[in-house]
Coordinates of C-alpha atoms in Angstrom, one line a residue:
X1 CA 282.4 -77.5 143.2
X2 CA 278.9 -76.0 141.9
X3 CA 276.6 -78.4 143.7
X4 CA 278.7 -77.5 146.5
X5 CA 278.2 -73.9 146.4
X6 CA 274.2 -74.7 145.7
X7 CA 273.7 -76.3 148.7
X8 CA 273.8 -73.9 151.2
X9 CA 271.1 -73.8 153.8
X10 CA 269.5 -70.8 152.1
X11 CA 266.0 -71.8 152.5
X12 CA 265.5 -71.9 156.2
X13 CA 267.3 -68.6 156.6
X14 CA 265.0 -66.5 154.3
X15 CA 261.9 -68.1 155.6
X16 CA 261.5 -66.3 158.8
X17 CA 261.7 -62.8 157.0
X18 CA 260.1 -61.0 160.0
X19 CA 262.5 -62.6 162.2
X20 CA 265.5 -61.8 160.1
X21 CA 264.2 -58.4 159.6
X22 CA 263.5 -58.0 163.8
X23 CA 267.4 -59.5 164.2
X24 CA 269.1 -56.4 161.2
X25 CA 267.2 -53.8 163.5
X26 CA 268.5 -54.9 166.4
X27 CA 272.1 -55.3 164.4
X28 CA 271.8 -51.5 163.1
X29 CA 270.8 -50.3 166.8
X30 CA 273.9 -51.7 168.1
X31 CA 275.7 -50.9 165.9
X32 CA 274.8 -46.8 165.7
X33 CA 273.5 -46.5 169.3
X34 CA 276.4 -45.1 171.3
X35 CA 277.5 -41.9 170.6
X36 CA 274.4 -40.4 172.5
X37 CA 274.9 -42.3 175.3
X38 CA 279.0 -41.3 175.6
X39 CA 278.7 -38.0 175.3
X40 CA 276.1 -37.4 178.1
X41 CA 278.5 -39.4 180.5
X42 CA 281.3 -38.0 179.0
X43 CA 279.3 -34.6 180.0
X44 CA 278.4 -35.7 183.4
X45 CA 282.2 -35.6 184.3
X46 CA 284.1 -33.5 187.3
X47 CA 283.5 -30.3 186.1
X48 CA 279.9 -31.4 185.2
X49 CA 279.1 -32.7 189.2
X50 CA 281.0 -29.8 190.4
X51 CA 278.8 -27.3 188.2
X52 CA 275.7 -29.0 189.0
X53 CA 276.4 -29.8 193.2
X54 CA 277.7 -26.2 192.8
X55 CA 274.3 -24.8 191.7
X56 CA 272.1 -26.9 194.3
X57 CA 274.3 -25.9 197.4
X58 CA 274.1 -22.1 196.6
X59 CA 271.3 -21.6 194.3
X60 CA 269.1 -24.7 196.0
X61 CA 266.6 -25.1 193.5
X62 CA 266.9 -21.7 191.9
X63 CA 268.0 -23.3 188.8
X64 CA 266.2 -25.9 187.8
X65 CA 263.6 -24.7 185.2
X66 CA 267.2 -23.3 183.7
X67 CA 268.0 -26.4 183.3
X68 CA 265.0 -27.7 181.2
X69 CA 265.5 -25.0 179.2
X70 CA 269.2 -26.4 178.7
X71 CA 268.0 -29.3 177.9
X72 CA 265.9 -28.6 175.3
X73 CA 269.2 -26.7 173.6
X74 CA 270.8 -29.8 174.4
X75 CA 268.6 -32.0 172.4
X76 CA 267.9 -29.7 169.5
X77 CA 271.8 -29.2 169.0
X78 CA 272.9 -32.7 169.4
X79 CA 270.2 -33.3 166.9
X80 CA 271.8 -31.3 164.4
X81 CA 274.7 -32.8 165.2
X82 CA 274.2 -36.3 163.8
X83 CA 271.9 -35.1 161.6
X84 CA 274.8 -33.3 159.7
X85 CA 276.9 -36.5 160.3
X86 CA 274.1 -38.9 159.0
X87 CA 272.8 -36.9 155.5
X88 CA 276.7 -35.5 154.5
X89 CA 279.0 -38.6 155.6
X90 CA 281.7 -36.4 157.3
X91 CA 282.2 -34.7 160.8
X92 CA 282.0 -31.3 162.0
X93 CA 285.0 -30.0 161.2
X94 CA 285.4 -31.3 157.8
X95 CA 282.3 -29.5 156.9
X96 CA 283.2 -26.6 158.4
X97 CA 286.6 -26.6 156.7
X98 CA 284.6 -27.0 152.9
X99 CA 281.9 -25.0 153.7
X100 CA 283.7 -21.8 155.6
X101 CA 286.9 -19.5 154.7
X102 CA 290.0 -20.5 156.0
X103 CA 290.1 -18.0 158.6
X104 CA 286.6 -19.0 160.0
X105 CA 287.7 -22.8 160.3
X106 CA 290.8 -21.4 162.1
X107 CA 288.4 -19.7 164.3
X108 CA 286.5 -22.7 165.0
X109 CA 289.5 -25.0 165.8
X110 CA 291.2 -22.5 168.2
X111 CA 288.2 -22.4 169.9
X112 CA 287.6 -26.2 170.2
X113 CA 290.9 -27.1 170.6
X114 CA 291.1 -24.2 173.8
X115 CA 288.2 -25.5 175.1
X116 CA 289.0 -28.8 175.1
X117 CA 292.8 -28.4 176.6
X118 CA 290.6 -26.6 179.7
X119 CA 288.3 -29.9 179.9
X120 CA 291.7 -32.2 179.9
X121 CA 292.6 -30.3 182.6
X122 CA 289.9 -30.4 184.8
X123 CA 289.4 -34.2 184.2
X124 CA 292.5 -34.9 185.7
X125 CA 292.3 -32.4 188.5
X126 CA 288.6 -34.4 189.1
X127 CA 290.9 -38.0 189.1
X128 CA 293.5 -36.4 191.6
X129 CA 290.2 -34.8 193.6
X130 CA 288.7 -38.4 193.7
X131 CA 291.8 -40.2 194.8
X132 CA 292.2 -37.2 197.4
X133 CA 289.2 -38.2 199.1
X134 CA 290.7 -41.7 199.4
X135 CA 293.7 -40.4 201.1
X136 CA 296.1 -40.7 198.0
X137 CA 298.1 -37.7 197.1
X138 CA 297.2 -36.2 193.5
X139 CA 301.0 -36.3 192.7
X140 CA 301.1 -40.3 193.1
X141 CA 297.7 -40.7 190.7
X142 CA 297.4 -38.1 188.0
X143 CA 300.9 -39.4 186.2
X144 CA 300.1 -42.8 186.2
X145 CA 296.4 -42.1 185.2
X146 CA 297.5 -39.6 182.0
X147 CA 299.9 -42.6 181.3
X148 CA 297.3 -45.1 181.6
X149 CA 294.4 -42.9 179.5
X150 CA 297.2 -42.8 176.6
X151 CA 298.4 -45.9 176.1
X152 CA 294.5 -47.2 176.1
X153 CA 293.9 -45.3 172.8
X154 CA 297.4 -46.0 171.3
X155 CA 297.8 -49.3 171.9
X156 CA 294.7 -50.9 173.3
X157 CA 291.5 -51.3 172.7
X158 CA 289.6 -47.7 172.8
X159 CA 286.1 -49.5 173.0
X160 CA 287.1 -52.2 175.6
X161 CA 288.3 -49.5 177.9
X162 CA 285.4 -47.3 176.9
X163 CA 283.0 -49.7 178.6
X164 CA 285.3 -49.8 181.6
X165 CA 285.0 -46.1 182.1
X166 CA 280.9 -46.3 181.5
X167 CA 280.6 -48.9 184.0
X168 CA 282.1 -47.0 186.7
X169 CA 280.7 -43.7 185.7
X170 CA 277.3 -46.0 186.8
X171 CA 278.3 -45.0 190.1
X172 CA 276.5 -41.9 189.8
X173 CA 273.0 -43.1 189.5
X174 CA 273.3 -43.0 192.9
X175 CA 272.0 -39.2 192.8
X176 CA 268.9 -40.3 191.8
X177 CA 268.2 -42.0 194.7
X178 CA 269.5 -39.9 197.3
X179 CA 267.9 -37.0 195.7
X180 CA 264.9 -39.6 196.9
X181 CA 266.3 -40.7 200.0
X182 CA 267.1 -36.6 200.6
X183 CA 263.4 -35.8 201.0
X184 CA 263.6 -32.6 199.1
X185 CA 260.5 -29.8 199.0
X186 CA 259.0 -31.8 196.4
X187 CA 256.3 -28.6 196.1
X188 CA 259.6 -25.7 195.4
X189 CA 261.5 -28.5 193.1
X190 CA 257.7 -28.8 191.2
X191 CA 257.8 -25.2 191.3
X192 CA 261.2 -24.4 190.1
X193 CA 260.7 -26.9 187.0
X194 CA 257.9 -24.8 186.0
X195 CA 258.1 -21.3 186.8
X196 CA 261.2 -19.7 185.5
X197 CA 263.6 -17.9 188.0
X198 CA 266.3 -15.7 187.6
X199 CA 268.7 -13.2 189.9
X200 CA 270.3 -10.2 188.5
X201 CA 273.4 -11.5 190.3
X202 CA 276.8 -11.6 188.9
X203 CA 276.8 -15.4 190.8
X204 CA 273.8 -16.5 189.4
X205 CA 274.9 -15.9 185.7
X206 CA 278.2 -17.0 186.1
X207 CA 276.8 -20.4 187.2
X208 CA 274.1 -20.3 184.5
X209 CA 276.9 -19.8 181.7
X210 CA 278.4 -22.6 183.4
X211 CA 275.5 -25.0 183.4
X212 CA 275.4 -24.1 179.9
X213 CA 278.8 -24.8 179.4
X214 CA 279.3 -28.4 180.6
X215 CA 275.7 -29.3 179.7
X216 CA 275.8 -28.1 175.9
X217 CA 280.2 -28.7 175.4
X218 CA 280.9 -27.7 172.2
X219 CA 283.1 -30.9 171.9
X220 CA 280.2 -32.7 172.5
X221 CA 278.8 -31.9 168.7
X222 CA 281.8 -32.6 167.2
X223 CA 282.1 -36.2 168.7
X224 CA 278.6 -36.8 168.2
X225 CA 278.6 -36.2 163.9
X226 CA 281.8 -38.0 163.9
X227 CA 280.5 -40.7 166.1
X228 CA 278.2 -41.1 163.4
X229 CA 280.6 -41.0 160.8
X230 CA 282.5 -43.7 162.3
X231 CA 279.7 -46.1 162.3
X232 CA 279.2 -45.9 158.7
X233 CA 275.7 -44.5 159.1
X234 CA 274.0 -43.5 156.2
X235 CA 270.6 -41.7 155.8
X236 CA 268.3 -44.0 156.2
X237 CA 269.6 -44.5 159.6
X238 CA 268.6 -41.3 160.9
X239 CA 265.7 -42.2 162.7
X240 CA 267.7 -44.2 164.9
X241 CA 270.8 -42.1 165.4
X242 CA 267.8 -39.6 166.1
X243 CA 266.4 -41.7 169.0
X244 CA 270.2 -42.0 169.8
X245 CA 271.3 -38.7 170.4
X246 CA 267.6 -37.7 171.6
X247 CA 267.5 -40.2 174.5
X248 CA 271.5 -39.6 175.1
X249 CA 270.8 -35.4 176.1
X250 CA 267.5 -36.1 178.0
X251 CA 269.6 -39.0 180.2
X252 CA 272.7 -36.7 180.7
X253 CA 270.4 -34.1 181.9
X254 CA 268.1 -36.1 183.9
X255 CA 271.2 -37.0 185.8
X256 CA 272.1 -33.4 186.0
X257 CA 268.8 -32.3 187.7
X258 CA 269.1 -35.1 190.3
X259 CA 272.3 -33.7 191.2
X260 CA 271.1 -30.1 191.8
X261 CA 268.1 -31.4 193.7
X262 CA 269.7 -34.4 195.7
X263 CA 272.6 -31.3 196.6
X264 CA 270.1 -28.6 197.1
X265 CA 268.0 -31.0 199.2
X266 CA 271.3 -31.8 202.0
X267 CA 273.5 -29.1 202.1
X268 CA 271.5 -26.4 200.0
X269 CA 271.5 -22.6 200.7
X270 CA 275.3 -23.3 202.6
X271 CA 277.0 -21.3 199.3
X272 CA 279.7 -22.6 196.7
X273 CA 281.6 -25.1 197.0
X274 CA 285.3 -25.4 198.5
X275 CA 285.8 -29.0 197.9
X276 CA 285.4 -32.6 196.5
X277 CA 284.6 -33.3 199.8
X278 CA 281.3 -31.1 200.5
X279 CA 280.1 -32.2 197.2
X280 CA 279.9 -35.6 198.6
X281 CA 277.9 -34.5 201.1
X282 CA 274.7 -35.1 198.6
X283 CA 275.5 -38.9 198.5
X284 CA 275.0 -39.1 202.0
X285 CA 271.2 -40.2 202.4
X286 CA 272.0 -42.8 200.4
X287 CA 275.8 -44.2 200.9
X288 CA 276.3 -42.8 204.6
X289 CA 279.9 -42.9 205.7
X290 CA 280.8 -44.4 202.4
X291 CA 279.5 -41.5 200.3
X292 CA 282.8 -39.7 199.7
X293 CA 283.8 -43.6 198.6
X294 CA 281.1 -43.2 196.0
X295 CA 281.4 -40.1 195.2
X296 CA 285.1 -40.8 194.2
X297 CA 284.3 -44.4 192.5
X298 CA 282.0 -42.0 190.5
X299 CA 284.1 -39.0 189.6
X300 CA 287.2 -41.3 188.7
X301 CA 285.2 -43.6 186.2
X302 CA 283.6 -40.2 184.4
X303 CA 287.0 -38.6 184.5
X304 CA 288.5 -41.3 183.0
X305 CA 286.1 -41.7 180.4
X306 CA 286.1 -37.5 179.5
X307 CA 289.7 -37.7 179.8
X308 CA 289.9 -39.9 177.0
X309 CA 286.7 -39.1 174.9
X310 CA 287.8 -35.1 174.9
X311 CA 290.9 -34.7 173.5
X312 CA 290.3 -37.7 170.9
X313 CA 287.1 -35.3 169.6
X314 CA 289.1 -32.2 169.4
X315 CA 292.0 -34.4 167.4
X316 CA 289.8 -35.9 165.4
X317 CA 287.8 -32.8 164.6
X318 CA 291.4 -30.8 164.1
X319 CA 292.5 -33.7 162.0
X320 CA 289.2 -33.7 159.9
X321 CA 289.7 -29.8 159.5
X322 CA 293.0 -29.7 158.1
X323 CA 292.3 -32.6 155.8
X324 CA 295.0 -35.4 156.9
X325 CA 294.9 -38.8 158.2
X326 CA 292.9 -39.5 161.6
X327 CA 292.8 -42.8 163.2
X328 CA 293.7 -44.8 166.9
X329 CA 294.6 -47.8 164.6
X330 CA 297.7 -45.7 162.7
X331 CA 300.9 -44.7 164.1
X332 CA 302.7 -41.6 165.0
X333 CA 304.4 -41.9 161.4
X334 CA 301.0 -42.0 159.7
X335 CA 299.1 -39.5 161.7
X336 CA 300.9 -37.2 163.4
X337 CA 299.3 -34.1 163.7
X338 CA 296.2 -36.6 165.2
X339 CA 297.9 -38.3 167.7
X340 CA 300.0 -35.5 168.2
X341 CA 297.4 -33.5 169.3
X342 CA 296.4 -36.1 171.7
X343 CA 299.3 -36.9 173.7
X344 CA 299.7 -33.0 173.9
X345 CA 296.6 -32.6 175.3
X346 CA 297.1 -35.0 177.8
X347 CA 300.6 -34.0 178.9
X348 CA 299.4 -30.7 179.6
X349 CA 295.9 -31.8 180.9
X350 CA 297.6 -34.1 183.4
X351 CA 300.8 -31.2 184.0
X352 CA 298.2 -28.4 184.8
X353 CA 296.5 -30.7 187.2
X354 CA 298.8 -31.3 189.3
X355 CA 299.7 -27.6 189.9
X356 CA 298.5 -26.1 193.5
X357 CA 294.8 -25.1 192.4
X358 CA 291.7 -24.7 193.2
X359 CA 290.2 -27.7 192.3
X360 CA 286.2 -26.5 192.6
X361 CA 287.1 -23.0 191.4
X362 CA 289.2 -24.9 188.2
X363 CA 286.0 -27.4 187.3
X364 CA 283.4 -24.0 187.6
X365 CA 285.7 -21.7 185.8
X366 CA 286.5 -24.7 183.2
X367 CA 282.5 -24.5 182.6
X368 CA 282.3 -20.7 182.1
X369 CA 285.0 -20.8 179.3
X370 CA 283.3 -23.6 177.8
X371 CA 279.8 -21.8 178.1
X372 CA 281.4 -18.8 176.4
X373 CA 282.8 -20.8 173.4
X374 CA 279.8 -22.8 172.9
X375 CA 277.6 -19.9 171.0
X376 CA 280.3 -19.2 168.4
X377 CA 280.4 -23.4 167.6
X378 CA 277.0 -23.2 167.3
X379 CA 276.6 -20.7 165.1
X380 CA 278.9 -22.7 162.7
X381 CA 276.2 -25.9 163.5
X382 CA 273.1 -23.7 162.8
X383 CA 274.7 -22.2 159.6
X384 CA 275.5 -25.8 158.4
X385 CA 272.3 -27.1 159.4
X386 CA 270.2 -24.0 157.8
X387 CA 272.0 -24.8 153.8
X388 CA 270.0 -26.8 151.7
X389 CA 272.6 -26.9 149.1
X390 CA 274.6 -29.2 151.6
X391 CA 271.6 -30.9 153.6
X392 CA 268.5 -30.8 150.3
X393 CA 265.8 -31.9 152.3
X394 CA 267.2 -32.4 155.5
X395 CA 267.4 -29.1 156.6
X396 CA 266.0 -27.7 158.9
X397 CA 262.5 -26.7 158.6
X398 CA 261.6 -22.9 158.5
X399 CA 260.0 -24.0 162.6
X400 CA 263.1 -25.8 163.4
X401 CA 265.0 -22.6 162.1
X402 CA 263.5 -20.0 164.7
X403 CA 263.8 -22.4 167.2
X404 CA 267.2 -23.0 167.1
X405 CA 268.5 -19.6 166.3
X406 CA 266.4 -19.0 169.1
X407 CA 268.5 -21.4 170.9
X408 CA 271.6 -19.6 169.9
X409 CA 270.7 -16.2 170.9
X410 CA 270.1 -17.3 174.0
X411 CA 273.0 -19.0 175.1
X412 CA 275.5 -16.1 173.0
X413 CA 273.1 -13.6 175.6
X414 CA 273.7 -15.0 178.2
X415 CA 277.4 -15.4 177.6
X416 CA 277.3 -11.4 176.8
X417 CA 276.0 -10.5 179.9
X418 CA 278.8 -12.3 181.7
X419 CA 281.3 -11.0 179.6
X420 CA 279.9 -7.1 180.6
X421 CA 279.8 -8.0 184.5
X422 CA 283.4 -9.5 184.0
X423 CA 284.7 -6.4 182.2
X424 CA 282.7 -3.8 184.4
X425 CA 284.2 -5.9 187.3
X426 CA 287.5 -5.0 186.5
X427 CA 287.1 -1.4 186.7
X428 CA 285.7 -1.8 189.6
X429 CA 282.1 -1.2 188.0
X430 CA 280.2 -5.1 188.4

């Protein structure tokens, strides 16, 4: 048996160090690169197209240097994110739940857990908008869709469909190109990117909180640390989930500008939107008669893929705050406050949906509520991120410090001032 076991080929296999060296690299990439990537097409979903078409057809280009603003928030907190996940070994939630009083975690879960149930919602009042276009009633889809969506995650497999839903969110690189084919003012989009530009208007905020909202979604942070987690990450892979979740916010926005411009560029200056329809509109220089085709392919495959990614982060992050068992490979007898909260959150996601609403006004609004939450998650992140008695070295930097509370105070201003108009409004004051 011993000169069996000594004659393994080990020889050849250690010779080409560099090479085996090269081959681990690529084996750690693949296996940490991916929650960057999900959660910006998990953010480029129906309320996400909707928020962005929204902002090009009534603002035009009004609010693009906005948006590189956002994105720089969107980088630096995702950063923080994984970084929290890659030093400490545990999501979000658990750290908030052993680093915060029990009445602050409860803060933080209602708020997730609120926001998320609004995001549920509007991804299935996106699929019944996409199907709509196609001539299929809402009431013949959503069911079979929330159906679908929940037994993918209890009794499939989550990753397999995953890539099903990233493949036919792909659909929307087609913004890119008619925001090309659109011949926009590339002078005022230059412009815009570079001189900042803001209206005192009760409109314009309300659609900046938005833009803030789906772009920087608070669930976003808690699926990106425990994204991490889940890959068994340690710290030495931080450079690397750092290039992840780096690339991962300047791709989802990237995609976001293209929609604003390629919208701005065909139908801007005509006002909100009123339906899936118009939105489609943008697609046109590219797919012609076939763009509202497109345009649903599109909104159906990142509905799909939100649908399911949202509600798992906010039971996952739940589950990891209240300490008990969290997994899509246990049963309903083994977790289920986890899975629980799932099929919850899809019941009423899918219920809510299918209720006589305003589809455009539902994705916007959805936005707003999000863009109001996400200061008080971040506070929690930027707390976390700040304590060297949890982080040591890792935290952030005295620089990184200003420049994220700065980041903070921005986004919990801006959310003020639309929480003044909206109460001023009601006494007939805004």
């Amino acid at each position: 048996m011993t000169p069996e076991l000594d004659t393994t080929p080990a020889q050849p296999a250690a010779v080409p160090v560099t090479r085996r060296r090269g081959l681990g690299r690529l084996a750690v990439i693949a296996a940490i690169a991916g929650p960057g990537l999900v959660a910006a097409n998990a953010g480029n979903d129906a309320a996400g197209i909707a928020t962005y078409a929204s902002a090009g057809s009534q603002f035009t280009y009004g609010t693009l240097f906005f948006m590189v603003l956002v994105t720089i928030a969107l980088v630096m907190v995702q950063e923080m994110a994984v970084r929290l996940g890659a030093h400490t070994g545990k999501g979000l939630g658990a750290l908030i739940r052993e680093q915060f009083s029990l009445r602050l975690t409860a803060l933080a879960v209602f708020c997730l857990l609120l926001a998320n149930t609004g995001l549920v919602v509007s991804e299935f009042a996106g699929i019944g908008a996409a199907f709509e276009l196609l001539g299929v009633p809402k009431w013949a889809v959503i069911p079979p869709a929330a159906i679908l969506l929940w037994s993918l995650v209890l009794f499939g497999s989550y990753r397999w469909a995953e890539r099903i839903f990233l493949l036919m969110s792909l659909a929307f690189f087609a913004y890119p190109i008619a925001m090309i084919l659109g011949h926009p003012h590339w002078g005022e989009v230059g412009k815009h990117l570079i001189v900042p530009h803001m209206e005192p208007s009760k409109d314009f905020i309300l659609l900046a909180v938005a833009l803030i909202g789906t772009t920087v979604s608070p669930y976003m942070q808690f699926y990106a640390a425990a994204g991490v987690v889940d890959r068994g990450a340690k710290p030495e892979d931080y450079r690397l989930i750092k290039l992840d979740a780096v690339l991962g916010a300047v791709f989802a926005c990237t995609i976001s500008l293209t929609i604003i411009i390629a919208t701005a560029a065909v139908i801007g200056g005509t006002g909100p939107l009123n339906s899936a329809a118009q939105a489609a509109e943008a697609l046109k220089p590219v797919a012609g008669q076939n763009a509202e085709l497109l345009f649903a392919l599109g909104l159906i495959g990142a509905s799909a893929l939100a649908g399911a990614v949202v509600p798992l982060s906010a039971s996952y992050a739940i589950g990891e705050a209240a300490g008990v068992e969290r997994s899509v490979s246990r049963s309903f007898r083994d977790a289920p406050l986890f899975l629980g909260l799932f099929t919850a959150q899809i019941v009423l996601g899918a219920v809510v949906a299918m209720t006589p609403v305003d589809v455009i006004q539902l994705l916007i609004g959805t936005q707003v509520l999000q863009g109001l939450i996400s200061p008080i998650v971040l506070v929690y992140l930027l707390v976390l991120t700040n304590r060297r008695s949890l982080l040591g070295a890792a935290a952030n930097s005295p620089r990184y410090r200003i420049a994220a509370t700065t980041v903070v105070v921005g986004v919990a201003g801006m959310s003020t001032i639309l929480l003044v108009q909206t109460v001023l409004g009601w006494f007939g004051l805004g």
